[in-house]
XYZ file of C-alpha atoms in Angstrom:
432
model
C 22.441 58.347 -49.923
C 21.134 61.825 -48.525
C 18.194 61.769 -46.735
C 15.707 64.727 -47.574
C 15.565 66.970 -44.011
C 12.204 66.705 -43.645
C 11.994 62.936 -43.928
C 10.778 61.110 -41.018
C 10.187 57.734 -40.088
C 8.999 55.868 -36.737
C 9.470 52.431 -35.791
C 6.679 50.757 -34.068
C 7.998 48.553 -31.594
C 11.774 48.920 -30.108
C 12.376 45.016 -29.399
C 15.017 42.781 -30.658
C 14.335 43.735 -34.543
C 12.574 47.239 -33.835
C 15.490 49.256 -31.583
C 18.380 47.664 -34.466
C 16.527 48.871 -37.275
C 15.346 52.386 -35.981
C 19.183 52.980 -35.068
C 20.553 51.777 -38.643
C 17.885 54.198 -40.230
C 18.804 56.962 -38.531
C 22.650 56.787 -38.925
C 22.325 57.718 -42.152
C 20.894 61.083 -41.786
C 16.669 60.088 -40.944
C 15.213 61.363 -38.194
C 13.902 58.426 -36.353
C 10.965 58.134 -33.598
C 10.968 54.735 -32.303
C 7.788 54.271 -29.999
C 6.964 51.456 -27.877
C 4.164 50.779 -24.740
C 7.072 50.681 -22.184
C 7.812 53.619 -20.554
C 11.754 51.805 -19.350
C 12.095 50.734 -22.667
C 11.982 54.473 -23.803
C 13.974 56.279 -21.144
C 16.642 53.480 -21.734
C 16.932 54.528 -25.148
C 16.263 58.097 -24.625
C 19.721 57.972 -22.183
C 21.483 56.867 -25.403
C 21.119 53.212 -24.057
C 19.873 49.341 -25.054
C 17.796 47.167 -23.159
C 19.227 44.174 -25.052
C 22.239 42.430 -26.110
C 23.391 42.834 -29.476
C 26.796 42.854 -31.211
C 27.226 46.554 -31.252
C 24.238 48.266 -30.951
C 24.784 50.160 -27.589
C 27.922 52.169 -29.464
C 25.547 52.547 -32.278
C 22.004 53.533 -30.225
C 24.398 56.153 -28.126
C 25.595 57.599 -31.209
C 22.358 58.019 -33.158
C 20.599 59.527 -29.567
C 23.479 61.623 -29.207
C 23.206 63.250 -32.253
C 19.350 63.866 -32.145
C 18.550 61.241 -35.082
C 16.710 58.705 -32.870
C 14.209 59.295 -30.108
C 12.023 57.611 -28.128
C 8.270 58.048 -26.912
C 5.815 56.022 -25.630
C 3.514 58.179 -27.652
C 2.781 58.198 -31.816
C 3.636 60.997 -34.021
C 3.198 62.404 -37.704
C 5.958 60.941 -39.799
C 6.260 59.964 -43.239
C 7.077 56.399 -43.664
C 5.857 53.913 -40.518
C 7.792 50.754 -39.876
C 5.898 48.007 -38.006
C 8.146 45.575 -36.194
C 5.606 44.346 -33.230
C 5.696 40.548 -31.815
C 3.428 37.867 -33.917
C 3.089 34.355 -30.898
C 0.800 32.239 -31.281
C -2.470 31.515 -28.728
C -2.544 27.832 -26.920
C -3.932 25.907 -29.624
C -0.727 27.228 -32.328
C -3.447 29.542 -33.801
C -1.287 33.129 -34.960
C -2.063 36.511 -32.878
C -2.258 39.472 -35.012
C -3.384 41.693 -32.086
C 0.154 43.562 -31.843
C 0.050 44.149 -35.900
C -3.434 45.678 -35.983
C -3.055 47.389 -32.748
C 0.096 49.250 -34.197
C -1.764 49.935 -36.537
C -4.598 51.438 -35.293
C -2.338 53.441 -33.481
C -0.694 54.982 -36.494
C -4.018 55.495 -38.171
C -4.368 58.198 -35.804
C -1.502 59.978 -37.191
C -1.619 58.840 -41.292
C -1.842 61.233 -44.020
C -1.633 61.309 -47.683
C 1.884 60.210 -48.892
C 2.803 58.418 -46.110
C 4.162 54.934 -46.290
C 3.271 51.934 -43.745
C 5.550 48.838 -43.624
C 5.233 45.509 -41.766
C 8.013 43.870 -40.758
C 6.743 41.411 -38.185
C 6.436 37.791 -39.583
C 2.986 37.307 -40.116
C 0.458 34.769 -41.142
C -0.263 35.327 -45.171
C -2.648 37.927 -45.642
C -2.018 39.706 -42.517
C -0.741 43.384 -44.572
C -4.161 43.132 -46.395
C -6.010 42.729 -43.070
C -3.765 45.560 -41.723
C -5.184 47.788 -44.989
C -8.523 46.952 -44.207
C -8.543 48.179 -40.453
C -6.949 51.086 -41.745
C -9.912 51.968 -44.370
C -12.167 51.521 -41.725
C -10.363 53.703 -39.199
C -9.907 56.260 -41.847
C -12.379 56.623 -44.418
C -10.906 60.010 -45.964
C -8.018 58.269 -46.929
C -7.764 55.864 -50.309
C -6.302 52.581 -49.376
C -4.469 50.507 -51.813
C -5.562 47.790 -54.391
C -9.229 49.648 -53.982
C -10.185 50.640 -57.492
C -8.108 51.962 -60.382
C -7.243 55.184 -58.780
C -3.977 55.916 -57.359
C -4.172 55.465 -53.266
C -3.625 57.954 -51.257
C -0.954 56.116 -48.900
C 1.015 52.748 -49.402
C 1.159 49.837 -47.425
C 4.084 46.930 -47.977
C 5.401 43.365 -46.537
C 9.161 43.454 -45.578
C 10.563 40.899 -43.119
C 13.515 40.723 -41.667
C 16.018 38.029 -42.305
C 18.426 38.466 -39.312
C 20.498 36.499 -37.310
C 20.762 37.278 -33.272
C 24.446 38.276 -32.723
C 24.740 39.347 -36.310
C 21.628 42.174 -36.400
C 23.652 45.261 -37.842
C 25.479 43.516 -40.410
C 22.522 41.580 -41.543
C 20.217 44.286 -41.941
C 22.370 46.100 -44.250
C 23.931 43.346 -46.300
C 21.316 40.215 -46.511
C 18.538 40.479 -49.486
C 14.929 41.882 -48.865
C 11.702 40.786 -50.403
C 9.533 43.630 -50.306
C 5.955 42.568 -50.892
C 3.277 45.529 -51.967
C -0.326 45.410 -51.726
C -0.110 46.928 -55.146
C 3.383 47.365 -57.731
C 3.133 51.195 -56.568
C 3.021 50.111 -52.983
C 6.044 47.911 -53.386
C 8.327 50.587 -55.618
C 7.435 53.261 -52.633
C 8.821 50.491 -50.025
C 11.799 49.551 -52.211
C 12.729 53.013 -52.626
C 13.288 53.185 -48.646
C 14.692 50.614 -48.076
C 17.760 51.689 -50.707
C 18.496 54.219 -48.265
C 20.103 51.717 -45.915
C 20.326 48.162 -47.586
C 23.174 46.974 -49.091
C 21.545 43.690 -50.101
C 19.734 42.883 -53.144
C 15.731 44.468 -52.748
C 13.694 42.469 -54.842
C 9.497 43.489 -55.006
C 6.678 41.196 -55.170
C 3.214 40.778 -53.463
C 2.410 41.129 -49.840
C 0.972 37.468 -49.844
C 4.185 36.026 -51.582
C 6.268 37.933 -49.143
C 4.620 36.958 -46.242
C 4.660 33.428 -47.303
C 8.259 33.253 -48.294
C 9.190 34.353 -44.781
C 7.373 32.134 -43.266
C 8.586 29.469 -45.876
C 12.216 30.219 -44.839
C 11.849 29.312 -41.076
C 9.595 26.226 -41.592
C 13.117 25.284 -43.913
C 14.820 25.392 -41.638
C 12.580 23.686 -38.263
C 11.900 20.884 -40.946
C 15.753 20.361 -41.102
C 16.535 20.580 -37.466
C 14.062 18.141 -37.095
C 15.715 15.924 -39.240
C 18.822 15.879 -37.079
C 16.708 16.119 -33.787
C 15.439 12.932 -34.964
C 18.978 11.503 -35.878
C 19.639 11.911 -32.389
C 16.816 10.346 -31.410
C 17.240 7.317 -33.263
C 21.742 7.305 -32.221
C 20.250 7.512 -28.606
C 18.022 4.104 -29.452
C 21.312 2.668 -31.107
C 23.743 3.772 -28.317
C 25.414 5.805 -31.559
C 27.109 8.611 -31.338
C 25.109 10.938 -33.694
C 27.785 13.827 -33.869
C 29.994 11.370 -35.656
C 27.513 9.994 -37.569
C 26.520 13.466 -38.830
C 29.979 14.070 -39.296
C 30.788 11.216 -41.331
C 27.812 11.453 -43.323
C 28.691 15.102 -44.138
C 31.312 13.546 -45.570
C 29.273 12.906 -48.815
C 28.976 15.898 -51.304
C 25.647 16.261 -51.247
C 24.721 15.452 -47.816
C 24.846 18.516 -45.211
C 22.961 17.609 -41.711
C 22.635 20.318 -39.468
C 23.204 19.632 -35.326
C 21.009 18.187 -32.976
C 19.625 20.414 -29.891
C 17.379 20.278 -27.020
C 14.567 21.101 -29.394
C 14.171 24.643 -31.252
C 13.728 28.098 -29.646
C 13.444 32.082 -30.602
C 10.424 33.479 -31.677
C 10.757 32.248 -35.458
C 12.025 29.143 -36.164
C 10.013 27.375 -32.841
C 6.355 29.674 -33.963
C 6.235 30.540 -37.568
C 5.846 27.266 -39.336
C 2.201 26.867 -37.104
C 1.165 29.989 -39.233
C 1.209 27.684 -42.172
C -0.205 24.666 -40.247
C -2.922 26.663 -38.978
C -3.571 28.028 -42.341
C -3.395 24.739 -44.620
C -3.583 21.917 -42.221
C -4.436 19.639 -44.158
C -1.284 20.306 -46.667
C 1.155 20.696 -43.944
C 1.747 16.985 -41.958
C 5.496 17.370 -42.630
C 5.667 20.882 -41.599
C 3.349 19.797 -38.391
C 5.357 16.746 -37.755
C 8.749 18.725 -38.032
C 7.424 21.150 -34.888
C 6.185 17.839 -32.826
C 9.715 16.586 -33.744
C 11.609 19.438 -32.043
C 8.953 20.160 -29.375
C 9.706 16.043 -28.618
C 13.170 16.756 -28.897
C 12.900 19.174 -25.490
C 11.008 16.307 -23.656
C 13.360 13.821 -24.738
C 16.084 15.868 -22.761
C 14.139 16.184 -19.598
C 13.567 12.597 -19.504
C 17.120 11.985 -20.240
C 18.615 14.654 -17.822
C 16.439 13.538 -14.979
C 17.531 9.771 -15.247
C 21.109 10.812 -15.024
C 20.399 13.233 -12.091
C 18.492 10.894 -10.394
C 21.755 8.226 -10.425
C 23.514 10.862 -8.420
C 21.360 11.917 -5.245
C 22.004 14.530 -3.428
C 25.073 16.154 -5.241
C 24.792 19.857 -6.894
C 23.775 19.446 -10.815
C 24.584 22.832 -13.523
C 22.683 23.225 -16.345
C 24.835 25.241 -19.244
C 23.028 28.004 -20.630
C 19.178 29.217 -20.574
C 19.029 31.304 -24.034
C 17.759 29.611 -27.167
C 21.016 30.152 -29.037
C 24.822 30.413 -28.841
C 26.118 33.795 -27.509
C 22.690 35.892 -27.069
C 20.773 37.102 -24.369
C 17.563 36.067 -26.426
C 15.410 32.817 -24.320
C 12.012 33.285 -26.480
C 10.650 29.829 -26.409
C 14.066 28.555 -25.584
C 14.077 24.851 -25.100
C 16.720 25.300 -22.216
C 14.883 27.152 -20.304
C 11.834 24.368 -20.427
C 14.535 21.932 -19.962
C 16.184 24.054 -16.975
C 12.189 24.326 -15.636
C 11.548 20.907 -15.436
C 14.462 20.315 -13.530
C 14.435 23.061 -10.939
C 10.581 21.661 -10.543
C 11.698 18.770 -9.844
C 15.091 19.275 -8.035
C 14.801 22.003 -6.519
C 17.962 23.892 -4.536
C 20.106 21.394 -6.294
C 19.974 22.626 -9.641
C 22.378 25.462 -10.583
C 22.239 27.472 -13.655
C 25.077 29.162 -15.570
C 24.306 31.636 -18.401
C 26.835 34.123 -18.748
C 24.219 36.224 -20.734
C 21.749 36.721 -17.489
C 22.079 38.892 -14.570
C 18.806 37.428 -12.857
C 17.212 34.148 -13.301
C 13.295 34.253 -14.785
C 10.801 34.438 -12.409
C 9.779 30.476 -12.357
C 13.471 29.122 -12.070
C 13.895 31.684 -9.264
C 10.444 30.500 -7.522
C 11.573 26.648 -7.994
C 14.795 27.233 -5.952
C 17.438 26.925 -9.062
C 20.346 29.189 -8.691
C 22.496 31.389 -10.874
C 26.101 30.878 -10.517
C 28.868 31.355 -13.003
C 31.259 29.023 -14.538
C 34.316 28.356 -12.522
C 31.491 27.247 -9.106
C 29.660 25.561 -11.775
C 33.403 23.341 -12.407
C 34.281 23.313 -9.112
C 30.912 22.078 -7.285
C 28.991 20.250 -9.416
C 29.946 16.641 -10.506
C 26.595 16.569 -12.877
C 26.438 19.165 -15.725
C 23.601 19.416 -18.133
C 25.024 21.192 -21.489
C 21.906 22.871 -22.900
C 23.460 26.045 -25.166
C 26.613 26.294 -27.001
C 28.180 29.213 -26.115
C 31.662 29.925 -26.403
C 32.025 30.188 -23.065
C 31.564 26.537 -22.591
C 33.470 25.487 -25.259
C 36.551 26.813 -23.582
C 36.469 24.547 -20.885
C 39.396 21.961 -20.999
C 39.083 18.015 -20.401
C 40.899 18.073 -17.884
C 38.590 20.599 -15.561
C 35.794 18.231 -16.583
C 37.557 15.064 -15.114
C 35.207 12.367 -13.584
C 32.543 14.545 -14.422
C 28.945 13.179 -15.559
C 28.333 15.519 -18.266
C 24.768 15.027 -20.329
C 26.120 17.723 -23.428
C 22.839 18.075 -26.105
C 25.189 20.111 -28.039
C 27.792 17.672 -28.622
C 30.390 20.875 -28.098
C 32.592 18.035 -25.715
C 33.535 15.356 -28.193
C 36.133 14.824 -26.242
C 34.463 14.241 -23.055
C 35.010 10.408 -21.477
C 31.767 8.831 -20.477
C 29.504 11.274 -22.931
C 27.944 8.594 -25.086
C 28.591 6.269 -22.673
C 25.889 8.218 -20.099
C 23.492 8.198 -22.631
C 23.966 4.115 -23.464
C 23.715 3.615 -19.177
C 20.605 5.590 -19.384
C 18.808 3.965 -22.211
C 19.806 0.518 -20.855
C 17.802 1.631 -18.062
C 14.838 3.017 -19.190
């Protein structure tokens, strides 16, 4: 589609979802501002460069800069349609921080005018776009706000969260299927209408609360099922089973498909969203509650575990596989390796070494507890103790026969084939 030359749009926020979708907007023709609070985070993109690891995006980002479609500033400017895509944690006690929405927000109030569109795309608790509308009728009175009165409004304000897989950003944000929530029908035609500039995907409209809950509904799907195998493993671990076959038998049935096990859940949906819904209904949510205390156990369960079998081999050099919360990304939001990797450095000290092939520094606490980054082939060749916390390709190339005599705790079942590797965990639950 053609974009109309004096269409503009700015992204709010240039992290892992902000930076991808500024730079698919503008390659088809949109001018694009993306703004974000750090300064680095601007001049990297400004040089026609990415501050983070995804399939293809530097090649893209240089291309869009290049041409003069996307820049970046640390400061907000008049456009006409604003996408928000800020972070949404949680505090201590699970409870969902809005403060990045509504301080986006605020920021674009300064710049809103009649016409313009505003979009949220960071997963938020339900009811969050209509608390967004409300700071912005109080910020700016002269404007009409949507779903006030019969009149039409003078701007628009939408739900639309992104459904994206790490490694797989580009593609997904064309192809996969939106749900575009408006605070009123208008509102959500306006969004729609955008959005068929650059989405392949099926756009279907509906309310900002039933958006917001349906992305929300998605990830607590999916830590609900995790938890389910997470528990599996649990119970295989009890039985001195080895759950990988037993998932892969039981798969076997027709109607039976049970995801894999892990050292808990990580990224900054799956391991915080469903607490938006447990803070909101808790008293209709005990499986959705129990689910996260399933996978948060998970992560303890694999300290406990690791630190037995380290502990049955003093002194000698131990590698733990992998710090980010998935396969093949750079990404270690809330990543259960890294908690896992934490306790252990605590603990151990100098002897722990690290390999992540997607690092070039280790975070600040690892570094501070004396772990140490090293790549694979040391990792083979000097430790007789390995810790398999991500399953990255990588990893999985390793042969058997490099991994002779080796005590290997794998979480990710991604050695099958690896002598001893249920055995280890029978030895250490005889004695616990």
């Amino acid at each position: 589609m053609v974009s109309p030359p004096d269409l503009k749009v700015a992204v709010v926020g240039l992290g892992y979802i902000g930076l991808p979708t500024a730079a698919v907007i503008a390659r088809t023709g949109i001018e694009v501002l993306g703004v974000d609070v750090s300064q680095n985070v601007v001049d990297t993109v400004n040089s026609g460069k990415v501050h983070i690891e995804e399939v293809d995006l530097d090649g893209l980002v240089s291309g869009v800069v290049a041409r003069g479609n996307l820049r970046a500033s640390t400061q907000i400017q008049s456009a006409n349609v604003f996408v928000i895509a800020v972070p949404t944690p949680f505090k201590e006690d699970h409870q969902p921080n809005i403060g990045y929405v509504l301080q986006a927000a605020t920021t674009v109030a300064t710049v809103l005018k009649a016409g313009d569109i505003i979009i949220l795309e960071s997963t938020s608790p339900v009811g969050t776009t209509e608390k967004m509308r409300d700071l912005l009728e109080r910020l700016r009175p002269d404007l009409k706000m949507p779903g006030r009165g019969p009149d039409p409004a003078d701007v628009s304000i939408a739900y639309c969260p992104e459904r994206v897989l790490p490694g797989r950003i580009l593609v997904e944000l064309i192809d996969n299927d939106r749900v575009i929530g408006g605070i009123t029908p208008r509102c959500a035609r306006k969004a729609l209408a955008f959005y068929r500039r650059f989405v392949r995907g099926a756009c279907v409209t509906t309310t900002a609360r039933a958006a917001e809950m349906t992305k929300l509904t998605e990830n607590a799907f999916r830590d609900v099922n995790i938890a389910f195998a997470n528990e599996l493993s649990l119970v295989a671990d009890r039985m001195g089973v080895d759950v990988w076959e037993v998932i892969q038998l039981a798969n076997r049935h027709p109607r039976v498909n049970i995801l894999s096990p892990g050292p808990g859940v990580g990224g900054h949906c799956i391991a915080v969203d469903p607490w938006f819904l447990v803070a909101q209904a808790p008293e209709q949510t005990p499986l959705i509650r129990t689910a996260r205390e399933v996978n948060d156990g998970k992560t303890d369960h694999c300290i406990a575990m690791a630190t037995a079998l380290i502990e049955r081999h003093p002194g000698v050099p131990v590698a733990c596989m992998g710090l980010a919360f998935k396969a093949n990304i750079d990404d270690f939001r809330e990543s259960p390796a890294v908690k896992v990797t934490q306790a252990l450095a605590n603990r151990f000290g100098e002897r722990i070494r690290i390999v992540e092939p997607y690092a070039r520094d280790l975070p600040l606490g690892l570094a501070k507890a004396g772990a140490q980054l090293i790549d694979l082939d040391d990792a083979i060749e000097s430790c007789p103790v390995m810790i398999v916390l991500v399953d990255h390709e990588l990893f999985k190339s390793v042969p058997l026969d490099e991994r002779a005599g080796k005590s290997v705790y794998d979480t990710r079942g991604i050695w099958p084939d690896q002598p001893g590797t249920v055995a280890v965990a029978n030895e250490l639950r005889l004695a616990s």
